[in-house]
Each structure stands twice: as structure tokens, then as C-alpha cells.
Coordinates of C-alpha atoms in Angstrom, one line a residue:
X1 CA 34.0 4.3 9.1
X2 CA 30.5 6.2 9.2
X3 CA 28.7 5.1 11.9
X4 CA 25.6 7.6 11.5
X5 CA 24.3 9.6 9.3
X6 CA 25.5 12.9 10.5
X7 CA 29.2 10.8 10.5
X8 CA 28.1 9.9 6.6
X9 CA 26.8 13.6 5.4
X10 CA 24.4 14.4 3.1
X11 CA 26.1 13.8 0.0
X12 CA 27.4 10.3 1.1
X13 CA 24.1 9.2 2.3
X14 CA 22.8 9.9 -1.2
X15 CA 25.8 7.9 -2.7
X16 CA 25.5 5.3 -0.7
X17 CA 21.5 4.6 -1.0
X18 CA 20.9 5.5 -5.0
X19 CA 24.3 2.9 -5.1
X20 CA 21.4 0.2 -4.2
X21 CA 18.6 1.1 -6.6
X22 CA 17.9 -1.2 -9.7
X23 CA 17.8 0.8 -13.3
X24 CA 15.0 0.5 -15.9
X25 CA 14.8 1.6 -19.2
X26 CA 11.6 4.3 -18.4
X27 CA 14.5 6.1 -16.4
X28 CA 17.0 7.7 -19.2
X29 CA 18.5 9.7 -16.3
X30 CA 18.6 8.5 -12.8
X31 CA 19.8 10.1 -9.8
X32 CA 22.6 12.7 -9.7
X33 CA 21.6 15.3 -11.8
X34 CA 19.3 18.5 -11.0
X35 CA 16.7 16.4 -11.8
X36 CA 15.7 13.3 -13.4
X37 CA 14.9 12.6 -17.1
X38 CA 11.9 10.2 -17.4
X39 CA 10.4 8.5 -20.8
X40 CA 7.0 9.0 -21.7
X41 CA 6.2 7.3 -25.1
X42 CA 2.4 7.1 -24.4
X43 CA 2.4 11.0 -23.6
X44 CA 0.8 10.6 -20.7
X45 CA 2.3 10.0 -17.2
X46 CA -0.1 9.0 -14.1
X47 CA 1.6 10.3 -10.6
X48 CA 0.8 9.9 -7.4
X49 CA 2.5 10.7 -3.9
X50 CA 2.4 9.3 -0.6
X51 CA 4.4 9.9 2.7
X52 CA 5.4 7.5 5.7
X53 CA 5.6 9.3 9.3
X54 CA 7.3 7.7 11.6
X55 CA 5.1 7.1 14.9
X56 CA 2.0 7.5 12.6
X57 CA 2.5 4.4 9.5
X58 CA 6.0 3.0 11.0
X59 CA 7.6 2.1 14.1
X60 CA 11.4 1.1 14.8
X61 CA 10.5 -1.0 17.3
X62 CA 7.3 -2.8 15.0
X63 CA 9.1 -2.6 11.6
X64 CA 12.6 -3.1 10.3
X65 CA 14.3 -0.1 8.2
X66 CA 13.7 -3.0 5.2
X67 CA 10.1 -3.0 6.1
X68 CA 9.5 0.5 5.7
X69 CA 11.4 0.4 2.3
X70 CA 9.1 -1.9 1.2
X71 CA 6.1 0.1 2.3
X72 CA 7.3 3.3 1.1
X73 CA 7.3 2.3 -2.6
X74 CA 4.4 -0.9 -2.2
X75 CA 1.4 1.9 -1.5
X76 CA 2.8 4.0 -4.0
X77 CA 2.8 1.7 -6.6
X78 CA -0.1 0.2 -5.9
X79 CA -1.7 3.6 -6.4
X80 CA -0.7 3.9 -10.3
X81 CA -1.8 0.3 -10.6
X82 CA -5.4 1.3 -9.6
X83 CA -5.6 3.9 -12.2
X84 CA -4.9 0.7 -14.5
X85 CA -1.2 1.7 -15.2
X86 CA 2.3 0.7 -14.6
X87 CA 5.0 1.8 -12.4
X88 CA 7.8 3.0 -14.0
X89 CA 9.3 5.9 -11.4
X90 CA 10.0 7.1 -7.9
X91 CA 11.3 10.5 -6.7
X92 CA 11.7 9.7 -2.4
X93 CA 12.3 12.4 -0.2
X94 CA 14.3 11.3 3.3
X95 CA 14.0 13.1 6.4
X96 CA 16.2 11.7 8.8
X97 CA 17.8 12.5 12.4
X98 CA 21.8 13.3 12.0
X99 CA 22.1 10.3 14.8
X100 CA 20.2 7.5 12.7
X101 CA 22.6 3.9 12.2
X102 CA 23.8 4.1 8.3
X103 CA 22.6 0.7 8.8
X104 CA 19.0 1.9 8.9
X105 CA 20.0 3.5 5.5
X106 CA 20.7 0.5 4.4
X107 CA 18.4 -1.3 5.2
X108 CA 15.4 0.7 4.0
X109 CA 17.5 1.0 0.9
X110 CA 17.3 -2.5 0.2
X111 CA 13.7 -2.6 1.1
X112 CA 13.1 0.5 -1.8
X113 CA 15.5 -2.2 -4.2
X114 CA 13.4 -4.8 -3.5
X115 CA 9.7 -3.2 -4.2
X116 CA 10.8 -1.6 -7.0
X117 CA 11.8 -4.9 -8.5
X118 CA 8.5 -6.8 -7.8
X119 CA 6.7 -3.4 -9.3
X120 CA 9.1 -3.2 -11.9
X121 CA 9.8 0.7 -11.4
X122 CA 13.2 2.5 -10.6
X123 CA 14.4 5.6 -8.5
X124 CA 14.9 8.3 -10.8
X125 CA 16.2 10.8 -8.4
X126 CA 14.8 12.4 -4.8
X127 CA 16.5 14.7 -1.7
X128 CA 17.9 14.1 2.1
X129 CA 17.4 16.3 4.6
X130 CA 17.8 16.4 8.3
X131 CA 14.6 16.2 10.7
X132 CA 13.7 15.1 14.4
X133 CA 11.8 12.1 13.2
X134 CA 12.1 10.0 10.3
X135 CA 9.3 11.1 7.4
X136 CA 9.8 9.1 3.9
X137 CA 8.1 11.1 1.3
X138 CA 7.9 9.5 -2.3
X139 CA 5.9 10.5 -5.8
X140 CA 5.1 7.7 -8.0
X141 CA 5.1 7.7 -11.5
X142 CA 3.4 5.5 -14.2
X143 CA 2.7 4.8 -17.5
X144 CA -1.0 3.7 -19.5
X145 CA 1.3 2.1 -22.2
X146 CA -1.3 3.2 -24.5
X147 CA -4.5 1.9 -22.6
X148 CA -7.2 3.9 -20.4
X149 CA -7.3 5.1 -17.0
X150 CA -9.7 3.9 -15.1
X151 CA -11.1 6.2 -12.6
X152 CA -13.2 6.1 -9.5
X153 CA -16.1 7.9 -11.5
X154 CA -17.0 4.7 -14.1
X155 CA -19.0 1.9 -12.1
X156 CA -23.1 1.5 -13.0
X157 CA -25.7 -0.3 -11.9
X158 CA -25.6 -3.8 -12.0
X159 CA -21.8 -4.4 -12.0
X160 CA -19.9 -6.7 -10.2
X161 CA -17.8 -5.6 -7.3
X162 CA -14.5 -7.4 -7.1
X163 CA -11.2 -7.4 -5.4
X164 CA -7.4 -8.2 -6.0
X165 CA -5.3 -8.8 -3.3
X166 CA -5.4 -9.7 0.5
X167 CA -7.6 -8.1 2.9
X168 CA -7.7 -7.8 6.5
X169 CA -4.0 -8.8 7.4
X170 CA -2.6 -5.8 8.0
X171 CA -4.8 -4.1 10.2
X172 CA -4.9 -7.5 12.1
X173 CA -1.4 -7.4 12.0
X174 CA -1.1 -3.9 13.5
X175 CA -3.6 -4.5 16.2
X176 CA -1.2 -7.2 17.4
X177 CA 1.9 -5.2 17.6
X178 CA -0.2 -2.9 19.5
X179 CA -1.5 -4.8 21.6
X180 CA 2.2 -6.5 23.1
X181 CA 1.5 -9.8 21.4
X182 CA 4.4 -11.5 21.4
X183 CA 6.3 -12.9 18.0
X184 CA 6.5 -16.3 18.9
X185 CA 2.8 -16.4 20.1
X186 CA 2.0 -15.1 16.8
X187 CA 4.2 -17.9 15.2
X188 CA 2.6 -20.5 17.6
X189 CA -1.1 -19.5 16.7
X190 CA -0.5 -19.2 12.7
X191 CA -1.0 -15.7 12.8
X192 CA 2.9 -15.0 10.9
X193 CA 1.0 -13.5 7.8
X194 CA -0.9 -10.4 9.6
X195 CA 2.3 -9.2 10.8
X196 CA 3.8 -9.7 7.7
X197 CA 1.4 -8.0 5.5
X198 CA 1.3 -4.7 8.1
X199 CA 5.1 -4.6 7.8
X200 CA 5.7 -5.5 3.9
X201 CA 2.0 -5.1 2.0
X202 CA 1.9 -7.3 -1.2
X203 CA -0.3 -5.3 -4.2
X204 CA -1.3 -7.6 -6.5
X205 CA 1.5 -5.9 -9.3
X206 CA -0.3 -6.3 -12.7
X207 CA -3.4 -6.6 -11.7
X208 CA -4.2 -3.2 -12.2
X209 CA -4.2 -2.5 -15.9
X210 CA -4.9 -6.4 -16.6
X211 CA -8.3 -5.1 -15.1
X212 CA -8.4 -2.0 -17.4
X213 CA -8.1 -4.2 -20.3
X214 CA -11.0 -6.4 -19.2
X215 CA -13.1 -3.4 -19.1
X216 CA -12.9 -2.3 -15.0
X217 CA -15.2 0.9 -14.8
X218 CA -14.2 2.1 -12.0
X219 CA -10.9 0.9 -9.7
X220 CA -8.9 2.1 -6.3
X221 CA -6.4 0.8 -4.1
X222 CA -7.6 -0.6 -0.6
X223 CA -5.3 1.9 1.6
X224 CA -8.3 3.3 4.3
X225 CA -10.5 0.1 5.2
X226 CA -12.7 -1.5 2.0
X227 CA -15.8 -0.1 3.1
X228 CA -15.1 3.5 3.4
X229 CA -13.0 3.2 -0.1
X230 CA -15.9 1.6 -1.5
X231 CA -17.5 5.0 -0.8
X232 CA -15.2 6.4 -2.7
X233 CA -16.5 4.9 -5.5
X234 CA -20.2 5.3 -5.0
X235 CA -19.9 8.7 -4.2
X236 CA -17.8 9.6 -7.4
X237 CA -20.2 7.2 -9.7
X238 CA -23.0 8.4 -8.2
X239 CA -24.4 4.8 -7.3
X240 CA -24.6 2.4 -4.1
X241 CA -22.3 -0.2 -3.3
X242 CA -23.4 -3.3 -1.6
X243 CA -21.1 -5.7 -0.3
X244 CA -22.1 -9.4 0.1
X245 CA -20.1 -10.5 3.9
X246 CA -20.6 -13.9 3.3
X247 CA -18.2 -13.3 -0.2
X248 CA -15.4 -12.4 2.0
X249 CA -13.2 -15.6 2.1
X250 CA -10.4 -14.6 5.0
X251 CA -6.7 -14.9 3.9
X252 CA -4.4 -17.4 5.4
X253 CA -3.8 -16.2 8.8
X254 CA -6.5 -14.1 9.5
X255 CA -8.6 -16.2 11.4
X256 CA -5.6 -17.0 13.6
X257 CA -5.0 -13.7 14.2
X258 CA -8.8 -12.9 14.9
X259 CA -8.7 -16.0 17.8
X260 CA -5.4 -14.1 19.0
X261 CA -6.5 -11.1 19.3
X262 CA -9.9 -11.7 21.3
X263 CA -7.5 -12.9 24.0
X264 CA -6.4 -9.3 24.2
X265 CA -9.8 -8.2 24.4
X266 CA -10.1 -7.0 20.7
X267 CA -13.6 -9.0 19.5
X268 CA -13.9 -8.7 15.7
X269 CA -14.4 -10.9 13.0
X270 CA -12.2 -11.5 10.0
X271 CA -14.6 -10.4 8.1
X272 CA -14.6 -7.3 10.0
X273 CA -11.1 -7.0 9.8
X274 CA -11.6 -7.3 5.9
X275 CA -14.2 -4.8 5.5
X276 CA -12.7 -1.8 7.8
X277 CA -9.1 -2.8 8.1
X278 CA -6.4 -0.1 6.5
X279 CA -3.4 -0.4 4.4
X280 CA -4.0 -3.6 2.6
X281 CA -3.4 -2.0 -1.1
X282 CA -5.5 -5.1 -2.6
X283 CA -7.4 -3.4 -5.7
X284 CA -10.9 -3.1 -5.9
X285 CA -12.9 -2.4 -8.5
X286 CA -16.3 -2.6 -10.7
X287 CA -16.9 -4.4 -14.0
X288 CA -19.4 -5.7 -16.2
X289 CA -20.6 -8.8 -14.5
X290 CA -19.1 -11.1 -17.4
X291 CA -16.2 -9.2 -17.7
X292 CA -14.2 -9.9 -14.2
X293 CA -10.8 -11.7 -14.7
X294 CA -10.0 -14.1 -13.5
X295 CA -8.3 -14.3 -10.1
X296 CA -10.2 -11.7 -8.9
X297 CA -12.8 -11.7 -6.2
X298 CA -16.4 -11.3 -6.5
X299 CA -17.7 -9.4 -3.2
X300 CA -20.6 -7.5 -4.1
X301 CA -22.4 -5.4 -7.0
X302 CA -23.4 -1.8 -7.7
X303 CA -26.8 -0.9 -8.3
X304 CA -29.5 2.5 -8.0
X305 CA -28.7 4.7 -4.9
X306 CA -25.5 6.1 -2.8
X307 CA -23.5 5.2 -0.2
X308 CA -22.2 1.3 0.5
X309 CA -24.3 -1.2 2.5
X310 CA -23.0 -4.9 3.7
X311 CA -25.8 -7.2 3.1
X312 CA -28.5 -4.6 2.6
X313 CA -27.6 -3.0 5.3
X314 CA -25.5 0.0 6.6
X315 CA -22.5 -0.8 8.1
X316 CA -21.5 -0.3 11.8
X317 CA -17.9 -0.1 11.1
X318 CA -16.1 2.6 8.8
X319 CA -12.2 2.9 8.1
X320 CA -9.2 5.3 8.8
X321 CA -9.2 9.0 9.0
X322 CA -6.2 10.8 9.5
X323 CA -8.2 13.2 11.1
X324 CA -10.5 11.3 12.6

């Protein structure tokens, strides 16, 4: 029996993770082929790529092959649900070392199964190759079914600035892993959901083009830190964006995780979490004051200007940059 990948090959690793993946009708031919055969009865298809580096969005020793499944497909999904459409493909591209445990295979296929099953997409095909360090590359398809993409160019004066989702977790949740706290001192202190959220981000699936039907202006997913996304926004709009910090009602576990944290000397705020944290894939977006649905978050408003301010006032904290 295959004990590693380089024992499995190339062809039986393919076999033996596309075995795992759910089908959907959008797929009309799924992996196996040269390539993939995909429907697209609105004639339009919204795609989007990501990729997960391993030492740079993942750890083995922070995150579970499952967990990095999970990921892979959750931020990619949750960037065709920002453009107010739904997820209805995934082309993945594995890198892998010939000495990786089939097992993490497995695993992170059932992670991919399970993602594309709360997003309601399917694999339709993607490659394997060899590499010194695991990279997971995937392109996400979607479909408008007939509605509008909503853009980050729409938002005007005077709307309302809302959210879908949870903020803050994750990045809270990564700052403990790298600071050495231990799980059950997490568990102890209530803190469970940061680490959660780092490892398996939740988009709120559906939200997306529920808000382009209630007339969302402008929308993005929360991937870099809400305040320096927001800017995204403002600067493709060509308005300002003023977040209101008392709005921001921290998500179960936060606060825990805040009071964990400054034991390890790292002083910040939930709401500071909330407002520069990265990789939460909530949705924000812009809408006509009386047009925000319901469930969603009212944290600020748009108005004459550039460039986002918390309270009137420019923010000390930013976001993530790659490159930064």
C-alpha cells in the first residue's frame, strides 16, 4: 500500500483525490479529460484565482491537510460571492513533495469536498505536480444567474457601509499560533473560535448576490484587513469611507482571544483586530441606506472625499501586504 505520494504517482494521486469530490450539475464534464466542460446558461462566467503557499497562508504544524482544503476553496469562493455571484467551479493545481503522507492527500481532499458543499460548487478538473513545498493553486468560477455584478467602482455618497460575516477571528487566531499559545489555554480562555476561523474561514455563502439583489453598489471580500479593503472601495468609487469603531460588535471569541493575547505581550483591541485583521472573507459592501438586508452589519457610510477614516479620523493601523 502507497504510503507517499511519490509511492502513489501522479496519476494515482489524481484518482484517488477527484474520487472524493461531490458533482453538480454546472459541471457537464468533470475531471479526467483534457480539460473540463463547464455550463454557462447566463453567458457570462465570473473567475477568480487564488493560491495557498505553504510557510506563507498554511502551516503543518498550525493547520490540518483538512484545514487547508477548506481554505483553499473558502477564499476562492468567497471571491465570486463578492462580485454578487455563485460558485459553481474549481480548477486546483497541487504542488506537492514526492515524500508527503497520502494521508495529507486525503485529508485536504476532504477539506476541498467539504467547502465545495457549503458553497455549492464542484471540481471540474485541475493538475499535480511535484515541488519542494506544498503550493495549492485554484481558479474559481461562478455564475450571475442572470443578475448584476457588483463591482468595487459603484458606492456614492451617503450610503451605508455594511458587513457579512465574522471579523477579527482569524487574524486573532493566527497571532496565537504564533505566539506558542497553547490549545488547551485557548480552550480554557474561550478563545476556540479564533483558531477556528484562521484554520477553516466561514464566508457568509449566499450572501453575496442576496446583496446584489437588494441593490449593493459596490461589494468585496474581507481577505487583507477591513480597513485597507475599504480602500479598495473608496479609491475605485472615487469617495471616502468612514468607519464608525463603536459599530463593530466583536464575534464570539474575540474578546477572549484579545485578553489571551496581551498576556503574550500583543496589546490590541478586538476592534482592532476587526478593522486590520486579514483573511476573514466576511463581505463588505455599500448600499442605499434603506436598502441593507437584513443580517448584515451596519459599520459606517460613504460620503464626499477619498481614502477611509475610523471615526473621522485616519487610522493608525492598515492591513496585509504581501510585499510589505
Amino acid at each position: 500500500m502507497a504510503s507517499t505520494i511519490g509511492d502513489l504517482g501522479e496519476f494515482g494521486l489524481i484518482a484517488r483525490v477527484t474520487a472524493r469530490f461531490p458533482e453538480t450539475d454546472d459541471v457537464i464534464l468533470g475531471p479526467g479529460d483534457d480539460a473540463a466542460v463547464v455550463g454557462a446558461p447566463d453567458r457570462r462566467v465570473v473567475a477568480t484565482m487564488d493560491v495557498l503557499v505553504e510557510g506563507a497562508h498554511f502551516r503543518r504544524d498550525w493547520s490540518a491537510a483538512r484545514d487547508v482544503g477548506h481554505k483553499a476553496v473558502a477564499q476562492n469562493c468567497a471571491d465570486v460571492e463578492a462580485m454578487g455571484a455563485r460558485p459553481t467551479a474549481l480548477l486546483i493545481g497541487l504542488a506537492v513533495p514526492p515524500d508527503l503522507p497520502v494521508d495529507w492527500a486525503d485529508g485536504f481532499a476532504e477539506g476541498v469536498r467539504a467547502e465545495c458543499a457549503a458553497a455549492g460548487a464542484a471540481v471540474a478538473g485541475g493538475d499535480t505536480v511535484r515541488s519542494d513545498r506544498i503550493t495549492v493553486s485554484v481558479t474559481a468560477l461562478g455564475s450571475l444567474d442572470g443578475g448584476r455584478a457588483v463591482t468595487r467602482a459603484g458606492a456614492r455618497p451617503g450610503d451605508a457601509v455594511a458587513v457579512a460575516g465574522t471579523l477579527g477571528l482569524s487574524a486573532a487566531g493566527m497571532a496565537l499560533l504564533i505566539a506558542g499559545a497553547e490549545e488547551e489555554a485557548v480552550e480554557k480562555a474561550g478563545a476556540r473560535p479564533a483558531l477556528d476561523e484562521h484554520r477553516r474561514p466561514a464566508p457568509p455563502y449566499g450572501e453575496g448576490p442576496r446583496a446584489a439583489r437588494a441593490g449593493a453598489t459596490a461589494m468585496l471580500d474581507v481577505s487583507d484587513g477591513l480597513l485597507q479593503d475599504l480602500g479598495h472601495i473608496a479609491a475605485a468609487s472615487g469617495v471616502a469611507v468612514d468607519v464608525r469603531r463603536a459599530a463593530l460588535a466583536p464575534p464570539p471569541g474575540l474578546a477572549e482571544a484579545a485578553a489571551l493575547l496581551a498576556g503574550y505581550g500583543h496589546r490590541r483591541a478586538p476592534a482592532d483586530h476587526m478593522l486590520a485583521g486579514g483573511e476573514d472573507h466576511a463581505l463588505a459592501a455599500a448600499f442605499p441606506p434603506e436598502a441593507v438586508p437584513a443580517g448584515w452589519s451596519v459599520i459606517g457610510e460613504v460620503r464626499e472625499g477619498s481614502g477611509v477614516t475610523v471615526d473621522g479620523r485616519p487610522p493608525a493601523l492598515s492591513g496585509w501586504d504581501h510585499f510589505g
